[in-house]
CSV table of C-alpha atoms in Angstrom, one decimal:
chain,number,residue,atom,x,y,z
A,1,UNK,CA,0.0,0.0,0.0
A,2,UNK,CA,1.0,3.7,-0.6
A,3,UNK,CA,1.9,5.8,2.0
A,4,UNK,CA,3.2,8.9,0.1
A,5,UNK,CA,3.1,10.1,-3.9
A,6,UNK,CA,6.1,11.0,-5.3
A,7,UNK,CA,5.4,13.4,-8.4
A,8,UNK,CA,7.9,15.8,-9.5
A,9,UNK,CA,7.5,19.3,-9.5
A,10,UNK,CA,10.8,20.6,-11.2
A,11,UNK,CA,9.6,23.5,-13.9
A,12,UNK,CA,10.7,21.6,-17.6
A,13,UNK,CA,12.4,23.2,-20.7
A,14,UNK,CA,9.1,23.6,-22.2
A,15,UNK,CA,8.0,25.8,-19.3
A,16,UNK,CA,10.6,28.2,-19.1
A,17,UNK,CA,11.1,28.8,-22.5
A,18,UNK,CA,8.4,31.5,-22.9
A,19,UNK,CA,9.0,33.0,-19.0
A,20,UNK,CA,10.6,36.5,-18.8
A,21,UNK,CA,14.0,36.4,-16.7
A,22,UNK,CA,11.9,37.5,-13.2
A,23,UNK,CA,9.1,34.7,-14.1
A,24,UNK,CA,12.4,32.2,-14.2
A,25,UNK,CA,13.3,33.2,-10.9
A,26,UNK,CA,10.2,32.6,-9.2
A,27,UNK,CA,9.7,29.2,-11.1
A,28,UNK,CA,13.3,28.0,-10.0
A,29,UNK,CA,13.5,29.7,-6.5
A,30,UNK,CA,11.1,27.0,-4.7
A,31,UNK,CA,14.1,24.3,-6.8
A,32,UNK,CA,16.9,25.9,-6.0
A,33,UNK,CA,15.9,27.5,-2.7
A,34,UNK,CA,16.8,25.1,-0.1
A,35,UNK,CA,20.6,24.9,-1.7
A,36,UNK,CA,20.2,28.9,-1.3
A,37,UNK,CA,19.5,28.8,2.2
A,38,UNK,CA,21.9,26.8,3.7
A,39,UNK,CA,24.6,28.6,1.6
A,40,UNK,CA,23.5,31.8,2.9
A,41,UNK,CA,23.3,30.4,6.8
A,42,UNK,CA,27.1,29.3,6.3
A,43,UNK,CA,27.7,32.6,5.2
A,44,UNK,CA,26.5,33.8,8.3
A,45,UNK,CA,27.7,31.4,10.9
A,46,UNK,CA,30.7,32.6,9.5
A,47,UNK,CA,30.8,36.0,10.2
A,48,UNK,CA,29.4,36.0,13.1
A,49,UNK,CA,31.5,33.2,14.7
A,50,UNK,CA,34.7,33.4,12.9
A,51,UNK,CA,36.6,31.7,15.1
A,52,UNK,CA,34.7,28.8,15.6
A,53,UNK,CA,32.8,27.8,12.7
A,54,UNK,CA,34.7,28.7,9.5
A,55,UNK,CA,37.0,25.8,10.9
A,56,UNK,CA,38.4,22.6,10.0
A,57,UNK,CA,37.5,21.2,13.5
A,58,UNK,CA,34.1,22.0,13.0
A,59,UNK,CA,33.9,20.6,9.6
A,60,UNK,CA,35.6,17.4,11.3
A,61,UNK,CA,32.9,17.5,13.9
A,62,UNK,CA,29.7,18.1,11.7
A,63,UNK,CA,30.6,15.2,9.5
A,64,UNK,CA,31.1,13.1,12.5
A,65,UNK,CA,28.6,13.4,14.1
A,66,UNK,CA,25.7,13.9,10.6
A,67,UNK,CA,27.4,10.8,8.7
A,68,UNK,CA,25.0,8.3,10.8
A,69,UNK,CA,22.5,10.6,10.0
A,70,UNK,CA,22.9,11.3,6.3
A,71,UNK,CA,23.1,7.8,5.6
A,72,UNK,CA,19.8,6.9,7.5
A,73,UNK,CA,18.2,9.5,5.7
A,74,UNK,CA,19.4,7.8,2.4
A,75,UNK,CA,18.1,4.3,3.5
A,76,UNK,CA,14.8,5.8,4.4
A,77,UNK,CA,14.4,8.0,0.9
A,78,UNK,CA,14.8,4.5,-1.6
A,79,UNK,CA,11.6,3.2,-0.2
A,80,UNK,CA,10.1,6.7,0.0
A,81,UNK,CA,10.8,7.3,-4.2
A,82,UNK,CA,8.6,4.5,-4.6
A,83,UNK,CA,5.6,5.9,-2.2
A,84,UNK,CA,6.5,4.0,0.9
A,85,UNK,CA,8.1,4.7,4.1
A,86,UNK,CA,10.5,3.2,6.4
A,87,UNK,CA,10.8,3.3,9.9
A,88,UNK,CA,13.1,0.9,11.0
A,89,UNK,CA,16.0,2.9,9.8
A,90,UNK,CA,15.5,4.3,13.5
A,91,UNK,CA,14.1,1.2,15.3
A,92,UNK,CA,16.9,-1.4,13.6
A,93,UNK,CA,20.1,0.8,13.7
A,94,UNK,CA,19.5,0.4,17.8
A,95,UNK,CA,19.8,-3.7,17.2
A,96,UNK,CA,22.1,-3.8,14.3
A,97,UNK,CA,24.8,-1.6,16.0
A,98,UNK,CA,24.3,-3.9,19.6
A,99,UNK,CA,24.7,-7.4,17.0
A,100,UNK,CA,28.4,-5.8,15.2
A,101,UNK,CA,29.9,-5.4,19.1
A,102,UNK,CA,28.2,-8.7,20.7
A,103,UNK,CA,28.7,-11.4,18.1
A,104,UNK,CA,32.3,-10.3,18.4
A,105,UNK,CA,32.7,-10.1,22.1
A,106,UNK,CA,30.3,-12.4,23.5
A,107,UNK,CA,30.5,-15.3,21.0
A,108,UNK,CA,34.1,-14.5,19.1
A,109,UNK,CA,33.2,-14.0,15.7
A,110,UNK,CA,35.9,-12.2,13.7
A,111,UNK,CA,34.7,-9.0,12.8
A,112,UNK,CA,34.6,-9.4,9.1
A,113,UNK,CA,31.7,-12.1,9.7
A,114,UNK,CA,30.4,-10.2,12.0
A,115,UNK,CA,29.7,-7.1,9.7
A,116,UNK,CA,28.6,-9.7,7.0
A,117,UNK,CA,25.9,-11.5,9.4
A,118,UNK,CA,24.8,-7.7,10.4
A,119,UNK,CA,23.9,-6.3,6.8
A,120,UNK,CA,22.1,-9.5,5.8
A,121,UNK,CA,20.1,-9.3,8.5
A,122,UNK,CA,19.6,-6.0,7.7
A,123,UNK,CA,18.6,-6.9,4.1
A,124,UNK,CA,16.4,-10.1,5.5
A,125,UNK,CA,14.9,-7.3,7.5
A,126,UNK,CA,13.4,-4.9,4.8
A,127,UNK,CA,12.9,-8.1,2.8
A,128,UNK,CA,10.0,-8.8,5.8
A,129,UNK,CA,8.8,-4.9,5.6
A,130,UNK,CA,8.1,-5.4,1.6
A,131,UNK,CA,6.1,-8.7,2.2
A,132,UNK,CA,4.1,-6.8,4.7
A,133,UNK,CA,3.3,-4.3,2.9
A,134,UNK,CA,3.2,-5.4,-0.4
A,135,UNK,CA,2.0,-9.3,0.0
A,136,UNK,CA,0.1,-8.3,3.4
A,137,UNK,CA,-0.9,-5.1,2.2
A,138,UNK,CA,-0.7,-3.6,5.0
A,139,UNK,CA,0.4,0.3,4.9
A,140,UNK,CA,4.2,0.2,4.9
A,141,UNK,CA,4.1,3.3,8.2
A,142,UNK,CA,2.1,0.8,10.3
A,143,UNK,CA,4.0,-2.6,8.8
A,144,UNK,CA,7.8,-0.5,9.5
A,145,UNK,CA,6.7,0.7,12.9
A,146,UNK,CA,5.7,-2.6,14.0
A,147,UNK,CA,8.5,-4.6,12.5
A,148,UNK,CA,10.8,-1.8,14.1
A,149,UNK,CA,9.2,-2.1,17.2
A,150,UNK,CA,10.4,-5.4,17.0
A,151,UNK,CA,13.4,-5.1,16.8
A,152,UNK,CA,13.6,-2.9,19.5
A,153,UNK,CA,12.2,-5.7,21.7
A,154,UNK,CA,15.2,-8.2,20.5
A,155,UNK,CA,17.7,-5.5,21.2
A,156,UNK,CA,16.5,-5.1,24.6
A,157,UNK,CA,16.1,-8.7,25.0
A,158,UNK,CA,19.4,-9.4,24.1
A,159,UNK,CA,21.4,-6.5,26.0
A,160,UNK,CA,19.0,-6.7,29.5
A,161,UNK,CA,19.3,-3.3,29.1
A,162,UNK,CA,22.7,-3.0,29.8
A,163,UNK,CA,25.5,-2.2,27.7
A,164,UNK,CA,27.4,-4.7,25.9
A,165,UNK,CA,31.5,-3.6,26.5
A,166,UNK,CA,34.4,-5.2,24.8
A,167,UNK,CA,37.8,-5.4,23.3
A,168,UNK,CA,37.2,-5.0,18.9
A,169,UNK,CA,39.5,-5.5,16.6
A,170,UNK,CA,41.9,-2.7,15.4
A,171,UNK,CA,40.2,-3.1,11.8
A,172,UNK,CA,36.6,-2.8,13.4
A,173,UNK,CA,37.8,0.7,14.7
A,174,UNK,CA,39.0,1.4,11.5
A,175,UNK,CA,35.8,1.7,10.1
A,176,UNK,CA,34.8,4.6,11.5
A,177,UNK,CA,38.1,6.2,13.4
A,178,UNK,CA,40.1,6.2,9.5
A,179,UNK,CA,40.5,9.8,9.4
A,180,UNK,CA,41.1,10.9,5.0
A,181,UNK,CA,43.0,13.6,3.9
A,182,UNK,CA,42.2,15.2,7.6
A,183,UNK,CA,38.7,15.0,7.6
A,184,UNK,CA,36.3,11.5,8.9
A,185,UNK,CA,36.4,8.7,6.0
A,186,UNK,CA,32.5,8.5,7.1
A,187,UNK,CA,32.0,11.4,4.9
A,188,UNK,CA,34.0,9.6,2.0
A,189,UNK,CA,31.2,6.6,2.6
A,190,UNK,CA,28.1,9.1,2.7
A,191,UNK,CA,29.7,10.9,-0.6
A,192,UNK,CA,30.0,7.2,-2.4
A,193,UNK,CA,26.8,6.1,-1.8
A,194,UNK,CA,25.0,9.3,-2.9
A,195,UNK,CA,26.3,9.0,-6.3
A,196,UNK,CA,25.7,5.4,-6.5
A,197,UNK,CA,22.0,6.0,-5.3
A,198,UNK,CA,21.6,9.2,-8.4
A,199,UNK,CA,23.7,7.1,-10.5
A,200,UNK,CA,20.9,4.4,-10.3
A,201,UNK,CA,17.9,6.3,-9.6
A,202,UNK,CA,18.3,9.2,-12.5
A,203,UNK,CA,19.9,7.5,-15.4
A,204,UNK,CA,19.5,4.1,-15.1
A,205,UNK,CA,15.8,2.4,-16.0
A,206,UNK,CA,15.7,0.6,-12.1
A,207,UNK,CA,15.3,4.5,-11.0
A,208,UNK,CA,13.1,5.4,-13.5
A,209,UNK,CA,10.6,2.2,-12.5
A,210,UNK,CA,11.1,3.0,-8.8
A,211,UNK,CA,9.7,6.9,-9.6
A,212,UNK,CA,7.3,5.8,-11.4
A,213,UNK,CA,5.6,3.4,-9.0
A,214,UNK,CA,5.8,6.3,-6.5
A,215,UNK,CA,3.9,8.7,-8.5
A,216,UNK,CA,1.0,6.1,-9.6
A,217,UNK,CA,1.4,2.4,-8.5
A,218,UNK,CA,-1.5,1.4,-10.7
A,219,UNK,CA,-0.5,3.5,-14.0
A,220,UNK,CA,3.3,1.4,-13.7
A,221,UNK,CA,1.9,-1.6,-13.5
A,222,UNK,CA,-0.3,-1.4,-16.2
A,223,UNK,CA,3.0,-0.2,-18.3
A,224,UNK,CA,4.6,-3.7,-17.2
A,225,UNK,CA,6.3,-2.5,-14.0
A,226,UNK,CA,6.5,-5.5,-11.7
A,227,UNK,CA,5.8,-2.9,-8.9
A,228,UNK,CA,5.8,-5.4,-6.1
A,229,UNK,CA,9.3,-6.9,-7.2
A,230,UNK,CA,10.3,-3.2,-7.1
A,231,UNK,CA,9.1,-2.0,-3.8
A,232,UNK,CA,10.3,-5.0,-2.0
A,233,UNK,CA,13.8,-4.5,-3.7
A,234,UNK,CA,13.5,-0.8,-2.5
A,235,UNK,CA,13.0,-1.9,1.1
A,236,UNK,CA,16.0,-4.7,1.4
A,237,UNK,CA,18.1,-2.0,0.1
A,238,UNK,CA,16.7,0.5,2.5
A,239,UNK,CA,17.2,-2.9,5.5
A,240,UNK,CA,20.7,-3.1,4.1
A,241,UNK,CA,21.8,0.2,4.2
A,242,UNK,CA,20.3,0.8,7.7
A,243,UNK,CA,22.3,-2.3,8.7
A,244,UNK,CA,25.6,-0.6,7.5
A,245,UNK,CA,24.9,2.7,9.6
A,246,UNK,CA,24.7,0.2,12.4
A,247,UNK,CA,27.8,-1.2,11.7
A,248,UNK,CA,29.3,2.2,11.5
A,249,UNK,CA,27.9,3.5,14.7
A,250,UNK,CA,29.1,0.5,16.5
A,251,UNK,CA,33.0,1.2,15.2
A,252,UNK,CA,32.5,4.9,16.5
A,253,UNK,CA,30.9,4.1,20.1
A,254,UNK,CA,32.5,0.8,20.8
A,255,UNK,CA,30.0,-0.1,23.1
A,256,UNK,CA,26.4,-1.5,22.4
A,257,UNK,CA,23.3,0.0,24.2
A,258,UNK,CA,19.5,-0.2,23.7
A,259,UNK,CA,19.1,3.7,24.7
A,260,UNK,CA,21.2,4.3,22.0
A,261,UNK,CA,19.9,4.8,18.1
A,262,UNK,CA,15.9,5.8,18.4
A,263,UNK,CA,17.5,9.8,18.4
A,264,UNK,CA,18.4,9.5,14.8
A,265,UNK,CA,15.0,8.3,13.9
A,266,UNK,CA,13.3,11.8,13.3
A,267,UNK,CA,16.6,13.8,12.0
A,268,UNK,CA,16.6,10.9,9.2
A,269,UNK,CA,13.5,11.6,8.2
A,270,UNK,CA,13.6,15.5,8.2
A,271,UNK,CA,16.5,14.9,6.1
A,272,UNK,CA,14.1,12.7,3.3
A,273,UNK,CA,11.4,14.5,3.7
A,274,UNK,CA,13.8,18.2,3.1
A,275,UNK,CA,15.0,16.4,0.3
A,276,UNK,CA,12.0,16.4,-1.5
A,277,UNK,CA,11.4,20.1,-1.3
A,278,UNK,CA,14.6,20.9,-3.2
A,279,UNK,CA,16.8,20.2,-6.7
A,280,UNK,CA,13.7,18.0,-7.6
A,281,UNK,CA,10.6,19.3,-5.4
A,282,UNK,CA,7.9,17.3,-5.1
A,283,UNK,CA,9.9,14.1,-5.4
A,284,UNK,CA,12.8,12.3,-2.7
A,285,UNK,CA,16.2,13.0,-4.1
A,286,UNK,CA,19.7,11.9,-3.2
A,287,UNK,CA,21.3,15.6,-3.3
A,288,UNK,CA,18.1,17.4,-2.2
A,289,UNK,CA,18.5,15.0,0.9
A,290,UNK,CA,21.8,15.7,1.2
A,291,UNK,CA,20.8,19.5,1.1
A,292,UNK,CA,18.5,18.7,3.8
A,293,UNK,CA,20.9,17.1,6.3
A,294,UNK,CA,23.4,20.0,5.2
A,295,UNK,CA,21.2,22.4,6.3
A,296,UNK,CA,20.1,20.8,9.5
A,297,UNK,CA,24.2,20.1,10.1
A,298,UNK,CA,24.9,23.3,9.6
A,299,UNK,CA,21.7,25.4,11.5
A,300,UNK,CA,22.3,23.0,14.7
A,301,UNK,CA,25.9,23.7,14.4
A,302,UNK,CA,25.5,27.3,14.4
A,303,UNK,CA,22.8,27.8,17.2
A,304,UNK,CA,25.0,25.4,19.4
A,305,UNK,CA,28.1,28.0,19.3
A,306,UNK,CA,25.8,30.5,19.9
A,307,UNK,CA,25.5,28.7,22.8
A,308,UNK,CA,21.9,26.5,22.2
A,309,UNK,CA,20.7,24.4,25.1
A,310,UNK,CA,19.9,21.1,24.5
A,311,UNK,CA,16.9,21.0,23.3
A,312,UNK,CA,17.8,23.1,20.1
A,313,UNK,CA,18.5,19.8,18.6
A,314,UNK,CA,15.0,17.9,18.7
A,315,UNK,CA,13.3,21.5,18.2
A,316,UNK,CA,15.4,22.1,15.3
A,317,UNK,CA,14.5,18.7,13.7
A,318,UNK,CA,10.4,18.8,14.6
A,319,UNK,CA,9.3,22.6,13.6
A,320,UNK,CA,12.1,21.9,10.2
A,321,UNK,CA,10.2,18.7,9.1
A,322,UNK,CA,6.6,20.9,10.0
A,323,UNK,CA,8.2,23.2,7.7
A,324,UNK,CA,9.6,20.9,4.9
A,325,UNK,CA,6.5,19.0,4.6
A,326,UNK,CA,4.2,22.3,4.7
A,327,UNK,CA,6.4,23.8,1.4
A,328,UNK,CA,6.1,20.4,-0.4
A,329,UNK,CA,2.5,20.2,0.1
A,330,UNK,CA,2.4,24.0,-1.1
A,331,UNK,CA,4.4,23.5,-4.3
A,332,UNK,CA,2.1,20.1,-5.4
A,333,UNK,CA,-0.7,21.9,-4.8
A,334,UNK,CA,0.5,25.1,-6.9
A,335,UNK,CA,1.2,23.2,-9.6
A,336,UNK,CA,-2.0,20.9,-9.3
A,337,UNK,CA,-3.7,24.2,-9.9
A,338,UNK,CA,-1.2,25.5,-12.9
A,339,UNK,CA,-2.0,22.7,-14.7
A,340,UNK,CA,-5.6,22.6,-14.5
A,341,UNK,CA,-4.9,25.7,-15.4
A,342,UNK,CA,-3.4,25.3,-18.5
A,343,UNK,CA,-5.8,22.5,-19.2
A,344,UNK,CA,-8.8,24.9,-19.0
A,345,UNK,CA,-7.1,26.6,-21.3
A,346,UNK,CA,-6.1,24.9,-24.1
A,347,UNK,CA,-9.9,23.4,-23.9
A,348,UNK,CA,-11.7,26.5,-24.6
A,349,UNK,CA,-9.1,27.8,-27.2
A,350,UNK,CA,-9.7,24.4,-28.9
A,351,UNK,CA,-13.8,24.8,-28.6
């Protein structure tokens, strides 16, 4: 079942070719505006705190500590292009980063394995959410909130609620700790799965099927699109990916806990959802996501040097998604109306 529609709202060649050079602007400020914005806030944070933030320390810790995040949001935007939605990319990263410490420490699996046995339970993980919700058919925000409920349970189960401690591997540390060209190799992972993810999703025909079934389920399947194979697919790579931020979090905190996790569950979404206000609006993105992460990076960042108690974070994250999802459901409805509008039109010229 459906739980969102992906239709693209970016103005095409056709459109702009008859707009005057102000009419562009308007048309490509609600595209462009997000990439704008949090240009124009770095700007700032710079001058006002140009000692602290213009730095590379704080580029070392923004990408440190928004990697998790910007990967999460990634694993939750492929089931989102294709009109679903996932929440266990916040319920499962709590049991996925517990099983990369424990199978090492409490039953001696070589971290290699370990990793391996994490990200196919991962994948065997959204396998489950796409036969829910497309064999059950049962709505895939219900379906991923009780499956990540779930696991939630297990990770519990299996910790007692306390931490699980241990000696890792010098290599498992590695993961995470590898520090590139002076700045967190996490960032060098976030950067090579957002191309791969655009790579596949704007110009090969997989992406193309995936958008497709967003915007209308019933009109791709008609055109041949197995949509079920499709949206499954979408949510064992979403199970996957998840299962790799697990394995990453786990290298950085070397320690397993159950209280541990459930925070990144909203900032991954803001940063979806903010991605599907910009480059493309109306439809998830990879770089509009990453704009959207970027800009919540960058304005917690900022209002935490300012010196931001600690609830700028979660305030930050709640009235942004309010926001993101308000200026999406403006833009589809402005150009719902443009079209009907141009529709009416070319009618009664026709009559």
């Amino acid at each position: 079942m459906q739980s969102i529609e992906s239709s693209a709202l970016e103005p095409t060649r056709g459109e702009m070719a008859g707009l005057s050079l102000g009419q562009k602007i308007t048309r490509l400020l609600p595209v462009y505006g997000l990439v704008i914005l949090t240009a124009l806030l770095i700007l700032l944070f710079s001058i006002l705190l140009p000692n602290t933030f213009p730095t590379l320390l704080n580029l070392r810790s923004i990408i440190s500590d928004k990697a998790i995040i910007a990967l999460l949001s990634l694993a939750a935007m492929i089931p989102m292009a294709s009109g679903r939605i996932d929440l266990t990319v916040g319920y499962g990263i709590v049991l996925w980063h517990i099983l990369a410490i424990s199978l090492q420490t409490m039953f001696g699996v070589p971290w290699p394995l370990a990793v391996i046995i994490v990200l196919l339970l991962g994948a065997a993980t959204g396998f489950l959410n796409g036969l829910l919700v497309e064999i059950a058919r049962i709505d895939s925000f219900i379906a991923t909130l009780g499956t990540g409920t779930m696991l939630y349970a297990l990770a519990l189960w299996h910790t007692g609620g306390r931490q699980v401690v241990g000696v890792l591997p010098n290599g498992f540390y590695a993961l995470n700790g590898t520090m590139v060209f002076g700045l967190p190799i996490t960032g060098l992972y976030v950067l090579a799965i957002a191309v791969a993810l655009w790579t596949i999703l704007e110009y090969l025909p997989i992406g193309r099927y995936v958008y497709a079934i967003g915007a209308n389920p019933k009109a791709a399947a008609l055109n041949g699109i197995p949509v079920r194979r499709f949206v499954i697919g979408a949510f064992i790579s979403s199970g996957f990916l998840t299962a790799l931020t697990g394995v990453l979090l786990a290298s950085k905190l070397r320690i397993g806990q159950a209280s541990v996790g459930l925070e990144y569950l909203l900032p991954a979404l803001v940063g979806a959802f903010l991605g599907s206000t910009t480059i493309k609006p109306g439809r998830v993105n990879v770089w509009g996501t990453m704009t959207g992460v970027v800009i919540l990076a960058v304005g917690i960042s900022g209002i935490q040097q300012f010196g931001g108690s600690f609830f700028v974070e979660p305030l930050f994250n709640g009235v942004t998604l309010l926001v993101a999802i308000g200026i999406a459901g403006y833009a589809q409805r402005k150009r719902g109306a443009a079209l009907r509008a141009r529709t009416k039109t070319v009618a009664q010229s026709s009559n």
